[in-house]
JSON list of C-alpha atoms in Angstrom, two decimals:
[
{"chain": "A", "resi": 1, "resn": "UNK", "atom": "CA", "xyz": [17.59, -34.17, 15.73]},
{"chain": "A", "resi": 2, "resn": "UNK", "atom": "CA", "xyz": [20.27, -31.68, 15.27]},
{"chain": "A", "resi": 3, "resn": "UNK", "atom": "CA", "xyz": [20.48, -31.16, 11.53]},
{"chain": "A", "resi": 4, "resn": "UNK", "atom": "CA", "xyz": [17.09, -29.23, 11.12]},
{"chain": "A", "resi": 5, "resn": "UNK", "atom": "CA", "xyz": [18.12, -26.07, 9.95]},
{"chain": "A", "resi": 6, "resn": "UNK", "atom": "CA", "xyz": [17.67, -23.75, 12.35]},
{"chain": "A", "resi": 7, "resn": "UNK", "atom": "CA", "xyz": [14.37, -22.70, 13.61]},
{"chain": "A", "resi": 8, "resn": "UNK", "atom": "CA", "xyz": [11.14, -22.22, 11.53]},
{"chain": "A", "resi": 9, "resn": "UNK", "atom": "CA", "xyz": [9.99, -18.50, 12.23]},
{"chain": "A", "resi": 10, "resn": "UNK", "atom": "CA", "xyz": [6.76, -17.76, 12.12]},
{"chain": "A", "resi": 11, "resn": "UNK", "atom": "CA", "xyz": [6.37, -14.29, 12.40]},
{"chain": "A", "resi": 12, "resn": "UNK", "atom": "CA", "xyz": [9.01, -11.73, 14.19]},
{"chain": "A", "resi": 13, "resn": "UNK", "atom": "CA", "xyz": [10.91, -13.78, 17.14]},
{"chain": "A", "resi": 14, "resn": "UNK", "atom": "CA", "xyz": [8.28, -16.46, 17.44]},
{"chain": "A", "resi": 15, "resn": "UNK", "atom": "CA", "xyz": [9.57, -19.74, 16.00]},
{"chain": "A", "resi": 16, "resn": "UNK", "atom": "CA", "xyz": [8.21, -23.05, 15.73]},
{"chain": "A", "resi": 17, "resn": "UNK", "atom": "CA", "xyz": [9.03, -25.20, 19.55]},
{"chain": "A", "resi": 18, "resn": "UNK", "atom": "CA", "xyz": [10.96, -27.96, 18.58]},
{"chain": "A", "resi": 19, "resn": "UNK", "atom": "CA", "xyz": [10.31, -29.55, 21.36]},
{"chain": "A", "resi": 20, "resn": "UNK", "atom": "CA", "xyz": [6.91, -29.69, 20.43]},
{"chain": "A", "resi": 21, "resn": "UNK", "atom": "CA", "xyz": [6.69, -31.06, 17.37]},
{"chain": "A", "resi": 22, "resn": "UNK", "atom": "CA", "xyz": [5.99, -35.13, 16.58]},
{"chain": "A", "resi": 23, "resn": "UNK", "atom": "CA", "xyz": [7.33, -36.28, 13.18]},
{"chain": "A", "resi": 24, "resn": "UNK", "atom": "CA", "xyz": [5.73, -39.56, 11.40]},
{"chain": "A", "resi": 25, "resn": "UNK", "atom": "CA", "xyz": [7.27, -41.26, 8.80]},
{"chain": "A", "resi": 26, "resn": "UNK", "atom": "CA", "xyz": [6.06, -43.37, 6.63]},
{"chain": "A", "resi": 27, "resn": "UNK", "atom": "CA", "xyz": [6.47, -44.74, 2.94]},
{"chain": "A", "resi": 28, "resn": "UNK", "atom": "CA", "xyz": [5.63, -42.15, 0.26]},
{"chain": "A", "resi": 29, "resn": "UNK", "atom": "CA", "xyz": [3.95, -42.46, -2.32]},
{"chain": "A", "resi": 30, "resn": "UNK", "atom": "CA", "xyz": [5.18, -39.77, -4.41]},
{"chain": "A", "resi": 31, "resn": "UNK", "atom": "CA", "xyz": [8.35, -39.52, -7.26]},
{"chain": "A", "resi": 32, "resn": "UNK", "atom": "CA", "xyz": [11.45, -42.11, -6.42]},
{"chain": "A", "resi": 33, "resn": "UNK", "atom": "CA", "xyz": [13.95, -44.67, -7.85]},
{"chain": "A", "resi": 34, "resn": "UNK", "atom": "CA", "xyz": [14.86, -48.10, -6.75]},
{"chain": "A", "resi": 35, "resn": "UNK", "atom": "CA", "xyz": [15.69, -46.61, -3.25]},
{"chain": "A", "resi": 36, "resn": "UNK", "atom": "CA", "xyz": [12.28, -45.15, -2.70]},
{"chain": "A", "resi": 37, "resn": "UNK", "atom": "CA", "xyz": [9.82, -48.67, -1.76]},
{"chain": "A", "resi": 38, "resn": "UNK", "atom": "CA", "xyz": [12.25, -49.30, 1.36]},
{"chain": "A", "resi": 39, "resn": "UNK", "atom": "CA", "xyz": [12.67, -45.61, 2.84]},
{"chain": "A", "resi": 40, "resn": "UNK", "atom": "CA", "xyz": [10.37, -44.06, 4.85]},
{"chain": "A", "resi": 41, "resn": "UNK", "atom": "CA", "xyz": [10.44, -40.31, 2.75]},
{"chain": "A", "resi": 42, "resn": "UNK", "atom": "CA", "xyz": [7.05, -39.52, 3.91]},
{"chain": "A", "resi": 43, "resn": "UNK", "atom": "CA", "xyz": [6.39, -36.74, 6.43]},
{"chain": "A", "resi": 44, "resn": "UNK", "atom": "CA", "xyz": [3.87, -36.26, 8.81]},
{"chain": "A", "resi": 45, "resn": "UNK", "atom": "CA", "xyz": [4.40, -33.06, 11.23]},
{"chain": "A", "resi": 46, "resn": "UNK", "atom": "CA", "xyz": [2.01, -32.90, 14.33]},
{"chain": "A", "resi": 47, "resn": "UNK", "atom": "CA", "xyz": [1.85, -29.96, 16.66]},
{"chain": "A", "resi": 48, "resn": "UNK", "atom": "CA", "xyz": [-0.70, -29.74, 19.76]},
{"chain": "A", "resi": 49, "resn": "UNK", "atom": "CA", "xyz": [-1.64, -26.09, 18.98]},
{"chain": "A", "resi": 50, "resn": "UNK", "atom": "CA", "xyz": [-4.12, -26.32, 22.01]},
{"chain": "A", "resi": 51, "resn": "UNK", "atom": "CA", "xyz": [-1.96, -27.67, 24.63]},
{"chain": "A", "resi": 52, "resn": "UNK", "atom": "CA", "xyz": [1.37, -25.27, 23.04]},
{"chain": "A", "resi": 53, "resn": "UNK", "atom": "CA", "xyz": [2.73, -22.25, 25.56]},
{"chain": "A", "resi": 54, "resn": "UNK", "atom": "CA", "xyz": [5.16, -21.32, 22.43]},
{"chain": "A", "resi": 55, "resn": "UNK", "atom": "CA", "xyz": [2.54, -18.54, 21.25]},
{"chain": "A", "resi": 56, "resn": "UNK", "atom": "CA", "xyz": [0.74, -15.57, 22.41]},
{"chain": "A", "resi": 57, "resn": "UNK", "atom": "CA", "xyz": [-2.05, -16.27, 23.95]},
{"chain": "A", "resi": 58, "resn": "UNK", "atom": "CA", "xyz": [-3.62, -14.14, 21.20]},
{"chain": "A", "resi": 59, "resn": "UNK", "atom": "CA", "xyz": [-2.35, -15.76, 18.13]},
{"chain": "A", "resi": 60, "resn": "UNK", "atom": "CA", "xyz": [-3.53, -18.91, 20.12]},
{"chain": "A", "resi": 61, "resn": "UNK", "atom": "CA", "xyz": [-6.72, -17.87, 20.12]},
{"chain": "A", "resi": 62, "resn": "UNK", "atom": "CA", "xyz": [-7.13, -16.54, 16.97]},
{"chain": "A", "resi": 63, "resn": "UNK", "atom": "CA", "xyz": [-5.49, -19.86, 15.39]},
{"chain": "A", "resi": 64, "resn": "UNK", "atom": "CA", "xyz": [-7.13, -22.32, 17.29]},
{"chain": "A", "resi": 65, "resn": "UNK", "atom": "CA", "xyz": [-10.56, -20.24, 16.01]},
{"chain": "A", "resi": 66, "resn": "UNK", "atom": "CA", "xyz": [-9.50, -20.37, 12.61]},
{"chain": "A", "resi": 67, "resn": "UNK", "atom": "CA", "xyz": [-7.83, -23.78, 12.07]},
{"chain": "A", "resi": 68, "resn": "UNK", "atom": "CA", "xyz": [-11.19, -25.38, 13.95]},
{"chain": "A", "resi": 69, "resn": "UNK", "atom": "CA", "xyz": [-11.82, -27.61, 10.74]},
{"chain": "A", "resi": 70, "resn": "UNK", "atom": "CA", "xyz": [-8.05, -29.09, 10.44]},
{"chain": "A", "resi": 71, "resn": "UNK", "atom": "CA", "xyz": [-7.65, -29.97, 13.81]},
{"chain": "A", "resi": 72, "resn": "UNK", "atom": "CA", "xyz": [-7.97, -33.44, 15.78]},
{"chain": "A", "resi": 73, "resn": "UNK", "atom": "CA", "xyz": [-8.37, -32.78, 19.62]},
{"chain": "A", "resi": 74, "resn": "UNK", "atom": "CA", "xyz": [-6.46, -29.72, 19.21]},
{"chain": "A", "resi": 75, "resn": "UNK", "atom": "CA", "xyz": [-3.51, -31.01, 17.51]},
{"chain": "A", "resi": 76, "resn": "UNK", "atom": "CA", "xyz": [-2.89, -29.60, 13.69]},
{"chain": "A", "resi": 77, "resn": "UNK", "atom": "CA", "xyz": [-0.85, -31.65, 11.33]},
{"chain": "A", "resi": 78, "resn": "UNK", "atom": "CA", "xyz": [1.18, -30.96, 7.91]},
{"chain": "A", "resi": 79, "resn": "UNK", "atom": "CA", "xyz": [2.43, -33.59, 5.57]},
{"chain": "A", "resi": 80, "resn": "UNK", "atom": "CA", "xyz": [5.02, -33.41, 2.87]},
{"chain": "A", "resi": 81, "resn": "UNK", "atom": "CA", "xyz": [5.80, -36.27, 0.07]},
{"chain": "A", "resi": 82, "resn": "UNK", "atom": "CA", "xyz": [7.30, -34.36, -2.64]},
{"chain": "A", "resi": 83, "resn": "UNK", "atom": "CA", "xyz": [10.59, -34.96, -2.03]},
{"chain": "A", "resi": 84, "resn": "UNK", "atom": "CA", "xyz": [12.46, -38.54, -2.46]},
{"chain": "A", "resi": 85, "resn": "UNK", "atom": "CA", "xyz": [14.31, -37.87, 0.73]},
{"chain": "A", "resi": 86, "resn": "UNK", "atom": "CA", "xyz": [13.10, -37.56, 4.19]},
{"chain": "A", "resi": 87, "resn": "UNK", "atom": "CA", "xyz": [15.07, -34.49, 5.01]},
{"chain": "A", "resi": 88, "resn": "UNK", "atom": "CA", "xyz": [13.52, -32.33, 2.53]},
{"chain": "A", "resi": 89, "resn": "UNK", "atom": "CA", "xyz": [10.58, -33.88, 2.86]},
{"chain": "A", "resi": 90, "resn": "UNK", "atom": "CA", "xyz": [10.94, -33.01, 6.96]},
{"chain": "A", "resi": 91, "resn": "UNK", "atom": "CA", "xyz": [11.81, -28.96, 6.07]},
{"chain": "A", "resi": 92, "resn": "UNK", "atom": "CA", "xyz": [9.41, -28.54, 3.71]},
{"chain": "A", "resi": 93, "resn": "UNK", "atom": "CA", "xyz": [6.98, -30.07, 6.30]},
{"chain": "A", "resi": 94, "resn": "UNK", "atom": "CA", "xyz": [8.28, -27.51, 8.70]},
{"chain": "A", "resi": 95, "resn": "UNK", "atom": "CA", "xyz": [7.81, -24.69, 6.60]},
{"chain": "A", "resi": 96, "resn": "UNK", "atom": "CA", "xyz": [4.10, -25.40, 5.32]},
{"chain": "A", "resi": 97, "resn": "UNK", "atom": "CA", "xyz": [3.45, -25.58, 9.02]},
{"chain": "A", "resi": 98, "resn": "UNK", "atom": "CA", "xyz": [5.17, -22.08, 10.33]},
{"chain": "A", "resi": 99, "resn": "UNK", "atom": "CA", "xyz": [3.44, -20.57, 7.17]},
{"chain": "A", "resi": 100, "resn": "UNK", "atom": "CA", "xyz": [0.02, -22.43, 8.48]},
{"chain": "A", "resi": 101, "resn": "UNK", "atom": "CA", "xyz": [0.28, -20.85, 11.88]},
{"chain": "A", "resi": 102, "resn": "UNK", "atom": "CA", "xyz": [1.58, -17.59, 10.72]},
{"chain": "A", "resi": 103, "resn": "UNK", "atom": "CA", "xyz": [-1.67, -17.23, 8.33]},
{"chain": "A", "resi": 104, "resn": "UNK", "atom": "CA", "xyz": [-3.88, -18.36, 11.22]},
{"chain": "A", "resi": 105, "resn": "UNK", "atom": "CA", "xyz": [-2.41, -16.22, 13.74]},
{"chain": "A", "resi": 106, "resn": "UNK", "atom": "CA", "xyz": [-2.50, -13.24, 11.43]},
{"chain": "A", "resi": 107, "resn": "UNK", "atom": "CA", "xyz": [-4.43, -10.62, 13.03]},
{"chain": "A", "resi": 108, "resn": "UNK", "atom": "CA", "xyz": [-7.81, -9.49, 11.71]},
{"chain": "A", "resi": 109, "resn": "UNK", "atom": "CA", "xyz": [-7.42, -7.08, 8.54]},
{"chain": "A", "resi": 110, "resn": "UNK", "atom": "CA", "xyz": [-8.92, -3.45, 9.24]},
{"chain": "A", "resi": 111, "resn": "UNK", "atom": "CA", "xyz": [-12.27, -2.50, 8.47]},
{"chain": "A", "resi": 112, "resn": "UNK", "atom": "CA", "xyz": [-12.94, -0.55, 5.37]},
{"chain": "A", "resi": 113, "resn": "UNK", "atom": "CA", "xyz": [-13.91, 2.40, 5.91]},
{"chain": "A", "resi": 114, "resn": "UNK", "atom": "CA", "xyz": [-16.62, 3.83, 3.13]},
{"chain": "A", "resi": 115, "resn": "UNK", "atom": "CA", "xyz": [-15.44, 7.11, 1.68]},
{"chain": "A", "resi": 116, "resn": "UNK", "atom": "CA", "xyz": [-17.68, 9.69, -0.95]},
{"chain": "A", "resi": 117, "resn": "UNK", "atom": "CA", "xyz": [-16.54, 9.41, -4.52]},
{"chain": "A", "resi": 118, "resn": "UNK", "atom": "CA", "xyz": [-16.03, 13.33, -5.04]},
{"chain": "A", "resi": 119, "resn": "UNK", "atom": "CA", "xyz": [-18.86, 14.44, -7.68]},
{"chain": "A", "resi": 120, "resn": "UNK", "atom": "CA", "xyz": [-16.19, 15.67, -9.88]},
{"chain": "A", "resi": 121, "resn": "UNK", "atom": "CA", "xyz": [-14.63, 12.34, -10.32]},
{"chain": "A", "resi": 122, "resn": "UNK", "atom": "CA", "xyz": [-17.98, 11.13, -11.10]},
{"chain": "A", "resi": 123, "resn": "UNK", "atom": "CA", "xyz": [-19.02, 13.43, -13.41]},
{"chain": "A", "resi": 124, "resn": "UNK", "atom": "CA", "xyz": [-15.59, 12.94, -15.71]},
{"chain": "A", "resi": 125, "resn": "UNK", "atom": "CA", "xyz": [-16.38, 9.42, -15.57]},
{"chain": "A", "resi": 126, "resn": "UNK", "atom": "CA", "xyz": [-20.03, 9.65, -16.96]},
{"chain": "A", "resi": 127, "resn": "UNK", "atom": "CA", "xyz": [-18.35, 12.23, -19.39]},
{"chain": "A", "resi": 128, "resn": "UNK", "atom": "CA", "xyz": [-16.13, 9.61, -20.65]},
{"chain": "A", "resi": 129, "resn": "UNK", "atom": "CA", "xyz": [-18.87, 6.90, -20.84]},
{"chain": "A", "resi": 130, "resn": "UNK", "atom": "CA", "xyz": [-20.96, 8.87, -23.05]},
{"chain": "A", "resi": 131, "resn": "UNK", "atom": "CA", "xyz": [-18.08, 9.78, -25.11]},
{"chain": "A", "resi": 132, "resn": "UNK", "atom": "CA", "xyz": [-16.99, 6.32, -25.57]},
{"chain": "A", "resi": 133, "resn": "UNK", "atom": "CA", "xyz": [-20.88, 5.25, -26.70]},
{"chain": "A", "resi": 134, "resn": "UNK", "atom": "CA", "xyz": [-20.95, 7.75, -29.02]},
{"chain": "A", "resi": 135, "resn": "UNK", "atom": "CA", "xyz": [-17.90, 6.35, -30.63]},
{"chain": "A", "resi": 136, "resn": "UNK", "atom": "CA", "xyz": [-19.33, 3.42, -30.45]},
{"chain": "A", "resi": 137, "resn": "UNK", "atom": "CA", "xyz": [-22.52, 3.72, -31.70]},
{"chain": "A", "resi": 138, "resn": "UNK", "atom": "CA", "xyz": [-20.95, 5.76, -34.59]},
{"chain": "A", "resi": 139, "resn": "UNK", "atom": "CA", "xyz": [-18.58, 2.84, -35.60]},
{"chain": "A", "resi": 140, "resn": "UNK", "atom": "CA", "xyz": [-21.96, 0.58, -36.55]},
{"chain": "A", "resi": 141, "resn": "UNK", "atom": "CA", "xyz": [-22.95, 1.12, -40.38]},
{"chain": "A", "resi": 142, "resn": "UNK", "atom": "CA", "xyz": [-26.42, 1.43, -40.13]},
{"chain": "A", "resi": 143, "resn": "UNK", "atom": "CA", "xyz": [-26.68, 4.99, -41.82]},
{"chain": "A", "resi": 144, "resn": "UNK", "atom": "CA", "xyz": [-23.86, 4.66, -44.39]},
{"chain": "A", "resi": 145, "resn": "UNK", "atom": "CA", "xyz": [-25.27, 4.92, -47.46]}
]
């Protein structure tokens, strides 16, 4: 299959194996002219994310924890249909799928760490709520005369 371009990167130097990865095609069912009810433009990308040695055993982990409800015995799978031909339909399955992995594999964000709203800060801001009631409460004509 030598005219995918290039290899799908899914974060730094890791890229998608392309060894590892079983196309499908099938008919779509998506936008097309005369040329679309005889071509197979439909994409279906499988990749055995449990049985892969491509990742870090970390990212592994992690994406294998957090994909749990997409995959089927370990084995996570994209499809594309937008396009009317296979080829696009192929690299934009490829890239859903590197972007899948690379969200997945993401590590954990940091933990927020609670900080003390300095009393000052909070004080101007009371400051300016009152201020802004008072406005308020003087814009409704209940004692104009």
């Amino acid at each position: 299959m030598g005219c995918m371009s290039g290899p799908y990167f899914i974060r730094g130097s890791v890229s998608l194996p392309e060894a590892e990865l079983m196309w499908r095609f099938s008919r779509s069912s998506g936008p097309g002219g005369q040329h679309v009810n005889t071509s197979d433009s439909q994409v279906e990308l499988r990749f055995d994310l449990a049985g892969t040695e491509a990742l870090p055993a970390v990212w592994k982990e992690r994406a294998l924890e957090r994909l749990a409800g997409r995959l089927v015995d370990g084995v996570v799978s994209v499809r594309a249909s937008e396009h009317r031909s296979q080829w696009r339909n192929r690299e934009a399955a490829a890239v859903r799928l590197a972007a899948l992995l690379a969200e997945a594999s993401a590590p954990p964000p940091k933990p927020r760490r609670a900080t003390r709203i300095p009393r000052g800060i909070n004080e101007r801001r009371l400051r300016e709520k009152k201020q802004r009631s008072d406005t308020k409460r003087g814009r409704s004509g209940r004692d104009w005369g």
